[in-house]
Every structure is written in C-alpha cells, then in structure tokens.
Amino acid sequence: MKNPTVDVIIPTYKPGQNFIKLVERLENQSYPVNRIIIINTEERYFAALSYGNQFEQKHRNKVTVSHISKMEFDHGHTRKEAVKKSDADIFVCMTDDAMPKSNRLIEKLIDPIIKEKAQFAYARQLPRENAGIVESYTRHFNYPKESKIKSKKDIEKLGIKTYFFSNVCAAYRRDLYDELGGFIDYTLFNEDMIFAAKAIQAGYKIAYVADADVIHSHSYTNKEQFHRNFDLGVSQAEHPEIFEKVPSVSEGKKYVKSMLSYLKSKKKFGKMIPFLVNSAYKYAGYKFGKNYEKLPEKWIMKFTTNRDYWLKKNIRNATSSIDPYSGYGMSPDERK
C-alpha cells in the first residue's frame, strides 16, 4: 500500500477532559489522520464536555460526531456502523481513554500494513503514571517490548494469545475488513478478538507493534473484575467455534504464576494476598460467564456490566420468528 488514507474511529461514553487532549494528539500525528469519527453514547454527556470550549467548531476540519442512546450501543454493531462512515484505506479503532504516547503512533501502527507484513495491527498499552505495581506488571505481561507477527501457524504454540487483539488501539486494512464481513453485529465483549480469530483462520496476519504505544490502564476493584470477567466468559461461551478450540485458562494460570514471581522478586509480599483474592474474583466471574446459560436471569442481570445487551437479546429472541409482512394483505409472491 502506498500512502493510504487513515481514519480514526472512537466510541465515547461520558468522555473527560483527557479526551480533548487525545483528539489534539491525533490531529498532530506524523502520519496525517484524515478524519476522526466519534460515535458518542448519550448526547448530554458529550454536550457537557464540549460546553464552553466549542469542541466541535474547533475540530470541525477533522472531527465528526454522531450520537446514539445507551440502548443502541453494542461493542460490535456500534463500531461496524462507524466504519461505514469512513472511506479511508485503513481505519484505526481507539477507545476514549487511550492516549498516544507520541506523535508517531499512527505512523508506527500502520507500518506493518503498508509494508504488507500483516493486514491488521494493534498497539502496545503502557500503564499510567499512577498505576500500581500489579497493574503495571499486567500491562507489561500482556504487551511486551518485542513486536510480533501472528498467523495461523502460531495457534499450537500461543493458543488463545494468537487471537489476542485490542480495539483500545488497532488498525485495519479496510478492503480485507469488508471481505471478512466486519465486526460481529451483537456481542457483549471481545468484538476485536472475534474478528482477529476470523482473520487468522482466513490466513491473514496480525502484527503486534511494540513501538506504537498508548497510555492505557485501569485499577479495577474485585467486584469490577468479577463483572468484567463474567462478560468475558459470556462472550467466549457465545462463540464456541472460536474459543473452545483454544483454551484460555492455562494462559490465566501462567499470568498468576508470573505475577507472584515478580512480586516476590520485588519483595512486595504484602501485595500477594490482595492479588490472589482479585484473581479469584476474576476466575469466578469468568466461570459464571462461561456457564451463563445455566444461571437464572436475575443472576445474569446482576453479574453483567451491560444490562441493555441482555434486554436487546431478549427482544431479538422474542421477535426472531415474526414475519414482518404477515397481516398486511401481501401474497408470498408480492413479498418476494
């Protein structure tokens, strides 16, 4: 690819002041961003952010903003609709809480795609300055210093890590994204890994670009980890064609052992018990999510982070057998 155009797509929900800084950094990248397409959930929150600073007027040359309701949001469908608003050769998905570390993020991220070493790429995530020792090490465990190209031949060695991919900051070659059918329409979680698995299985390659880095980390409570991992487990249970073939529990055990070894080496013994408790919450949430079909609905609604997803799922299931043309006096031939 020679001099491809690049758009950036960002779903937002209650964006803070750092989001304005994110947009400014994207506007000043060494490789120019053509457009920044924002799909915002609940207009009132975006209005609160932009009130008094004329955000949309200041950035109107590059930024377009569309608003949806919380009920409409879906990790896969919302991004899929946003991509339709782009005509760039490459689009980059980001989240509203990720921050480019430098003005070379886009240049570095799309380099493997331009050079045809891979068709899709994702960035390295670095911990925030105030991140604790556990969160900082977690970022380094999941996003090491070495870049890597992943393909179908790596499944036996890497397992679930072959499909590891993150829309916190990821680049897609548009023509091949379309060829593969784009993001899944309805998913509670993992729209990025589900697409990555589809790409890998189709014979394409994914680049992990360690020198394209964004600042992004979270310090979740035990309860928050339970809820997030419940949704993670559900997303895997809903797609057994992908995740049952590559077990992920072994990767979790590897992470726990590595973390304990690291804390021991740093003589942070007091962090071990809280970490193990946090890991137990994560594992419990994951196991409940994997077996969500056996749970009563009230438990599911209590465990999930996204109640609207389940409400919409119930509606889809209840209306899936309805013929929208029936009762309107149309014959079968007319309906065709």
Short mmCIF file of C-alpha atoms in Angstrom, two decimals:
data_model
loop_
_atom_site.label_atom_id
_atom_site.label_comp_id
_atom_site.label_asym_id
_atom_site.label_seq_id
_atom_site.Cartn_x
_atom_site.Cartn_y
_atom_site.Cartn_z
CA MET A 1 0.00 0.00 0.00
CA LYS A 2 1.33 3.43 -0.94
CA ASN A 3 0.29 6.49 1.08
CA PRO A 4 -3.01 5.04 2.32
CA THR A 5 -5.57 7.33 3.90
CA VAL A 6 -6.28 6.76 7.58
CA ASP A 7 -9.37 7.49 9.68
CA VAL A 8 -9.66 7.00 13.44
CA ILE A 9 -12.90 5.68 14.98
CA ILE A 10 -13.64 6.30 18.65
CA PRO A 11 -16.77 5.27 20.56
CA THR A 12 -17.25 7.60 23.55
CA TYR A 13 -19.30 7.48 26.71
CA LYS A 14 -19.01 10.21 29.33
CA PRO A 15 -15.67 11.43 27.88
CA GLY A 16 -13.49 13.50 30.20
CA GLN A 17 -11.06 16.36 29.60
CA ASN A 18 -8.33 13.90 28.57
CA PHE A 19 -10.43 13.07 25.53
CA ILE A 20 -9.86 16.57 24.18
CA LYS A 21 -6.13 16.00 24.59
CA LEU A 22 -6.47 12.67 22.75
CA VAL A 23 -8.12 14.36 19.77
CA GLU A 24 -5.44 17.07 19.69
CA ARG A 25 -2.69 14.45 19.65
CA LEU A 26 -4.38 12.59 16.83
CA GLU A 27 -4.62 15.80 14.83
CA ASN A 28 -0.87 16.29 15.17
CA GLN A 29 0.43 12.87 14.17
CA SER A 30 3.49 12.49 11.93
CA TYR A 31 1.33 10.40 9.60
CA PRO A 32 -1.75 12.53 8.96
CA VAL A 33 -5.15 11.36 10.14
CA ASN A 34 -7.80 12.11 7.53
CA ARG A 35 -10.87 12.07 9.81
CA ILE A 36 -11.71 11.32 13.43
CA ILE A 37 -15.13 9.66 13.58
CA ILE A 38 -16.73 9.78 17.01
CA ILE A 39 -19.77 7.68 17.90
CA ASN A 40 -20.95 9.02 21.23
CA THR A 41 -23.36 7.31 23.60
CA GLU A 42 -25.87 9.73 25.19
CA GLU A 43 -25.59 13.22 23.71
CA ARG A 44 -25.98 15.02 27.04
CA TYR A 45 -22.62 13.75 28.28
CA PHE A 46 -20.79 14.93 25.18
CA ALA A 47 -22.57 18.29 25.39
CA ALA A 48 -21.34 18.64 28.97
CA LEU A 49 -17.76 18.05 27.81
CA SER A 50 -17.89 20.49 24.90
CA TYR A 51 -19.92 23.19 26.67
CA GLY A 52 -17.96 26.44 26.71
CA ASN A 53 -14.96 25.22 24.69
CA GLN A 54 -16.59 24.92 21.23
CA PHE A 55 -15.07 21.48 20.74
CA GLU A 56 -16.88 20.60 17.51
CA GLN A 57 -16.25 24.02 15.99
CA LYS A 58 -12.54 23.95 16.82
CA HIS A 59 -12.06 20.47 15.37
CA ARG A 60 -14.63 20.55 12.56
CA ASN A 61 -11.99 20.07 9.83
CA LYS A 62 -11.24 16.54 11.03
CA VAL A 63 -13.83 15.52 13.60
CA THR A 64 -17.37 14.27 13.01
CA VAL A 65 -19.64 13.37 15.93
CA SER A 66 -22.74 11.16 15.86
CA HIS A 67 -24.88 10.38 18.90
CA ILE A 68 -26.69 7.20 19.90
CA SER A 69 -28.59 6.14 23.01
CA LYS A 70 -27.21 3.74 25.58
CA MET A 71 -29.79 1.16 24.50
CA GLU A 72 -28.41 1.30 20.94
CA PHE A 73 -24.78 0.74 21.93
CA ASP A 74 -23.15 -2.58 21.18
CA HIS A 75 -19.39 -3.16 21.05
CA GLY A 76 -19.54 -4.81 17.65
CA HIS A 77 -22.51 -3.15 15.94
CA THR A 78 -21.62 0.40 17.02
CA ARG A 79 -18.11 0.12 15.63
CA LYS A 80 -19.42 -1.57 12.49
CA GLU A 81 -21.75 1.34 11.84
CA ALA A 82 -18.94 3.81 12.48
CA VAL A 83 -16.72 2.08 9.91
CA LYS A 84 -19.44 2.64 7.31
CA LYS A 85 -18.90 6.39 7.78
CA SER A 86 -15.26 6.03 6.69
CA ASP A 87 -13.89 5.69 3.17
CA ALA A 88 -10.23 5.51 4.23
CA ASP A 89 -7.86 2.75 3.13
CA ILE A 90 -7.03 1.99 6.76
CA PHE A 91 -9.11 2.74 9.82
CA VAL A 92 -7.86 2.76 13.39
CA CYS A 93 -10.13 1.87 16.30
CA MET A 94 -9.38 3.54 19.63
CA THR A 95 -11.13 3.96 22.96
CA ASP A 96 -11.74 7.36 24.50
CA ASP A 97 -9.42 6.67 27.45
CA ALA A 98 -6.32 5.70 25.45
CA MET A 99 -3.62 8.34 24.93
CA PRO A 100 -0.95 8.25 22.19
CA LYS A 101 2.45 8.39 23.83
CA SER A 102 3.93 10.27 20.89
CA ASN A 103 3.03 11.86 17.56
CA ARG A 104 4.34 8.77 15.75
CA LEU A 105 1.63 6.38 16.95
CA ILE A 106 -0.26 6.17 13.66
CA GLU A 107 2.94 6.05 11.60
CA LYS A 108 4.29 3.12 13.62
CA LEU A 109 0.97 1.28 13.92
CA ILE A 110 0.19 1.14 10.20
CA ASP A 111 3.77 0.43 9.10
CA PRO A 112 3.37 -3.40 9.01
CA ILE A 113 0.19 -2.98 6.94
CA ILE A 114 1.81 -0.59 4.45
CA LYS A 115 4.79 -2.93 4.08
CA GLU A 116 2.38 -5.90 3.73
CA LYS A 117 3.91 -7.79 6.64
CA ALA A 118 0.43 -8.05 8.17
CA GLN A 119 -3.10 -6.97 7.35
CA PHE A 120 -4.16 -5.85 10.83
CA ALA A 121 -2.15 -4.41 13.73
CA TYR A 122 -2.54 -3.41 17.37
CA ALA A 123 -0.55 -1.15 19.66
CA ARG A 124 1.28 -1.64 22.90
CA GLN A 125 -0.50 -0.44 26.05
CA LEU A 126 1.58 1.18 28.77
CA PRO A 127 0.46 1.80 32.37
CA ARG A 128 -0.46 5.26 33.58
CA GLU A 129 1.97 7.03 35.90
CA ASN A 130 -0.26 6.40 38.92
CA ALA A 131 -0.79 2.70 38.14
CA GLY A 132 0.11 0.33 40.94
CA ILE A 133 2.73 -2.39 40.72
CA VAL A 134 0.20 -5.11 39.84
CA GLU A 135 -1.47 -3.15 37.06
CA SER A 136 1.89 -2.02 35.68
CA TYR A 137 3.21 -5.56 35.51
CA THR A 138 -0.05 -6.77 33.95
CA ARG A 139 0.43 -4.31 31.08
CA HIS A 140 3.99 -5.49 30.55
CA PHE A 141 2.87 -9.13 30.69
CA ASN A 142 0.19 -8.64 28.03
CA TYR A 143 2.10 -6.07 25.98
CA PRO A 144 5.83 -6.94 25.98
CA LYS A 145 8.68 -4.92 24.46
CA GLU A 146 9.09 -7.19 21.46
CA SER A 147 6.93 -6.83 18.35
CA LYS A 148 5.42 -9.94 16.80
CA ILE A 149 3.61 -11.10 13.67
CA LYS A 150 0.94 -13.73 14.43
CA SER A 151 -0.58 -16.15 11.97
CA LYS A 152 -2.44 -19.45 11.86
CA LYS A 153 0.75 -21.44 12.38
CA ASP A 154 1.11 -19.90 15.87
CA ILE A 155 -2.10 -21.37 17.27
CA GLU A 156 -0.47 -24.56 18.54
CA LYS A 157 2.25 -22.61 20.36
CA LEU A 158 0.40 -19.48 21.50
CA GLY A 159 -3.13 -20.81 21.96
CA ILE A 160 -5.61 -18.05 22.83
CA LYS A 161 -2.81 -15.46 22.59
CA THR A 162 -2.83 -15.96 18.81
CA TYR A 163 -6.17 -14.16 18.72
CA PHE A 164 -5.21 -11.53 21.28
CA PHE A 165 -6.04 -8.16 19.73
CA SER A 166 -7.32 -4.92 21.22
CA ASN A 167 -9.52 -2.13 19.91
CA VAL A 168 -8.03 0.13 22.55
CA CYS A 169 -5.78 0.92 19.58
CA ALA A 170 -5.85 -1.25 16.46
CA ALA A 171 -5.50 -0.70 12.70
CA TYR A 172 -7.48 -2.49 9.98
CA ARG A 173 -6.95 -2.70 6.26
CA ARG A 174 -10.41 -1.70 5.09
CA ASP A 175 -10.77 -3.87 1.98
CA LEU A 176 -9.93 -7.03 3.90
CA TYR A 177 -12.08 -5.99 6.85
CA ASP A 178 -15.00 -5.79 4.42
CA GLU A 179 -14.04 -9.10 2.82
CA LEU A 180 -14.23 -10.78 6.24
CA GLY A 181 -17.64 -9.30 6.99
CA GLY A 182 -16.53 -6.72 9.53
CA PHE A 183 -17.24 -6.77 13.24
CA ILE A 184 -19.86 -9.08 14.63
CA ASP A 185 -23.22 -7.32 14.94
CA TYR A 186 -24.09 -8.27 18.51
CA THR A 187 -21.58 -9.07 21.21
CA LEU A 188 -21.25 -8.34 24.90
CA PHE A 189 -17.46 -8.22 24.75
CA ASN A 190 -14.48 -9.26 22.63
CA GLU A 191 -15.53 -7.90 19.23
CA ASP A 192 -11.84 -7.33 18.48
CA MET A 193 -10.69 -10.88 19.31
CA ILE A 194 -13.65 -12.41 17.49
CA PHE A 195 -12.64 -10.51 14.36
CA ALA A 196 -8.96 -11.36 14.88
CA ALA A 197 -9.80 -15.07 15.10
CA LYS A 198 -11.76 -14.82 11.86
CA ALA A 199 -8.82 -13.07 10.17
CA ILE A 200 -6.28 -15.61 11.44
CA GLN A 201 -8.45 -18.54 10.34
CA ALA A 202 -8.77 -16.94 6.89
CA GLY A 203 -4.98 -16.95 6.54
CA TYR A 204 -4.25 -13.30 7.32
CA LYS A 205 -1.64 -11.98 9.74
CA ILE A 206 -1.85 -9.72 12.77
CA ALA A 207 1.01 -7.50 13.89
CA TYR A 208 1.66 -6.57 17.50
CA VAL A 209 3.59 -3.30 17.18
CA ALA A 210 5.55 -2.68 20.37
CA ASP A 211 6.88 0.73 19.32
CA ALA A 212 3.37 2.05 18.63
CA ASP A 213 2.29 2.73 22.18
CA VAL A 214 -0.65 4.26 24.01
CA ILE A 215 -1.09 5.03 27.67
CA HIS A 216 -3.98 2.94 28.94
CA SER A 217 -4.56 1.09 32.19
CA HIS A 218 -7.22 0.59 34.86
CA SER A 219 -7.21 -0.34 38.52
CA TYR A 220 -10.38 -2.36 38.91
CA THR A 221 -11.82 -3.42 42.25
CA ASN A 222 -12.53 -7.08 42.96
CA LYS A 223 -16.21 -6.54 42.19
CA GLU A 224 -15.44 -4.76 38.91
CA GLN A 225 -13.09 -7.57 37.86
CA PHE A 226 -15.83 -10.11 38.58
CA HIS A 227 -18.31 -8.25 36.36
CA ARG A 228 -15.82 -7.73 33.52
CA ASN A 229 -14.74 -11.35 33.55
CA PHE A 230 -18.34 -12.50 33.65
CA ASP A 231 -18.90 -10.65 30.37
CA LEU A 232 -15.64 -12.08 29.02
CA GLY A 233 -16.81 -15.60 29.85
CA VAL A 234 -20.19 -14.97 28.21
CA SER A 235 -18.57 -13.72 25.00
CA GLN A 236 -16.46 -16.86 24.81
CA ALA A 237 -19.42 -19.13 25.57
CA GLU A 238 -21.40 -17.46 22.79
CA HIS A 239 -18.65 -18.24 20.30
CA PRO A 240 -17.53 -21.82 20.95
CA GLU A 241 -16.43 -22.13 17.30
CA ILE A 242 -13.52 -19.85 18.24
CA PHE A 243 -12.77 -20.16 21.92
CA GLU A 244 -13.39 -23.83 22.67
CA LYS A 245 -10.57 -24.78 20.33
CA VAL A 246 -8.03 -22.63 22.17
CA PRO A 247 -8.44 -22.87 25.97
CA SER A 248 -7.62 -19.67 27.86
CA VAL A 249 -7.47 -20.90 31.47
CA SER A 250 -3.85 -22.05 31.04
CA GLU A 251 -2.88 -18.53 29.99
CA GLY A 252 -4.51 -17.21 33.16
CA LYS A 253 -2.52 -19.64 35.30
CA LYS A 254 0.67 -18.57 33.56
CA TYR A 255 -0.14 -14.93 34.35
CA VAL A 256 -0.80 -15.65 38.04
CA LYS A 257 2.46 -17.58 38.44
CA SER A 258 4.40 -14.86 36.65
CA MET A 259 2.88 -12.12 38.80
CA LEU A 260 3.62 -13.91 42.06
CA SER A 261 7.20 -14.49 40.97
CA TYR A 262 7.55 -10.81 40.08
CA LEU A 263 6.10 -9.61 43.40
CA LYS A 264 8.44 -11.95 45.24
CA SER A 265 11.44 -10.62 43.33
CA LYS A 266 10.44 -7.07 44.30
CA LYS A 267 9.82 -8.14 47.92
CA LYS A 268 6.23 -6.93 47.68
CA PHE A 269 4.88 -9.78 49.79
CA GLY A 270 2.02 -7.66 51.09
CA LYS A 271 0.64 -7.41 47.54
CA MET A 272 0.38 -11.17 47.07
CA ILE A 273 -2.77 -11.91 49.05
CA PRO A 274 -4.77 -8.99 47.57
CA PHE A 275 -3.63 -10.09 44.11
CA LEU A 276 -4.73 -13.68 44.72
CA VAL A 277 -8.10 -12.51 46.03
CA ASN A 278 -8.52 -10.31 42.96
CA SER A 279 -7.60 -13.25 40.73
CA ALA A 280 -10.18 -15.41 42.48
CA TYR A 281 -12.87 -12.82 41.70
CA LYS A 282 -11.76 -12.75 38.07
CA TYR A 283 -11.83 -16.53 37.78
CA ALA A 284 -15.22 -16.79 39.48
CA GLY A 285 -16.68 -14.18 37.15
CA TYR A 286 -15.22 -15.95 34.14
CA LYS A 287 -16.60 -19.36 35.17
CA PHE A 288 -20.07 -17.95 35.84
CA GLY A 289 -19.95 -16.25 32.43
CA LYS A 290 -18.89 -19.42 30.63
CA ASN A 291 -21.89 -21.16 32.17
CA TYR A 292 -24.36 -18.28 31.92
CA GLU A 293 -26.99 -20.46 30.22
CA LYS A 294 -27.40 -22.38 33.47
CA LEU A 295 -27.99 -19.23 35.53
CA PRO A 296 -31.33 -17.61 36.35
CA GLU A 297 -31.91 -14.35 34.51
CA LYS A 298 -31.80 -12.27 37.68
CA TRP A 299 -28.26 -13.52 38.35
CA ILE A 300 -27.16 -12.65 34.83
CA MET A 301 -28.56 -9.13 35.17
CA LYS A 302 -26.77 -8.77 38.49
CA PHE A 303 -23.42 -10.06 37.20
CA THR A 304 -23.15 -8.27 33.84
CA THR A 305 -21.75 -4.80 33.18
CA ASN A 306 -24.24 -4.25 30.35
CA ARG A 307 -27.87 -4.93 31.22
CA ASP A 308 -29.01 -3.35 27.94
CA TYR A 309 -27.26 -6.10 25.97
CA TRP A 310 -29.42 -8.74 27.63
CA LEU A 311 -32.61 -6.73 27.21
CA LYS A 312 -31.89 -6.38 23.48
CA LYS A 313 -31.02 -10.07 23.26
CA ASN A 314 -34.35 -10.99 24.81
CA ILE A 315 -36.14 -8.76 22.31
CA ARG A 316 -34.27 -10.31 19.37
CA ASN A 317 -35.06 -13.83 20.58
CA ALA A 318 -38.73 -12.97 21.11
CA THR A 319 -39.16 -11.42 17.65
CA SER A 320 -36.91 -13.65 15.56
CA SER A 321 -39.82 -15.79 14.30
CA ILE A 322 -42.11 -12.88 13.46
CA ASP A 323 -42.84 -12.32 9.78
CA PRO A 324 -42.91 -8.51 9.41
CA TYR A 325 -45.06 -8.81 6.27
CA SER A 326 -47.78 -11.02 7.69
CA GLY A 327 -51.20 -9.44 8.16
CA TYR A 328 -50.67 -6.73 5.56
CA GLY A 329 -52.55 -8.41 2.70
CA MET A 330 -49.42 -9.33 0.72
CA SER A 331 -49.17 -12.59 -1.11
CA PRO A 332 -45.97 -14.71 -0.90
CA ASP A 333 -45.09 -13.63 -4.45
CA GLU A 334 -45.55 -9.95 -3.59
CA ARG A 335 -43.35 -10.34 -0.54
CA LYS A 336 -40.57 -11.77 -2.71
#
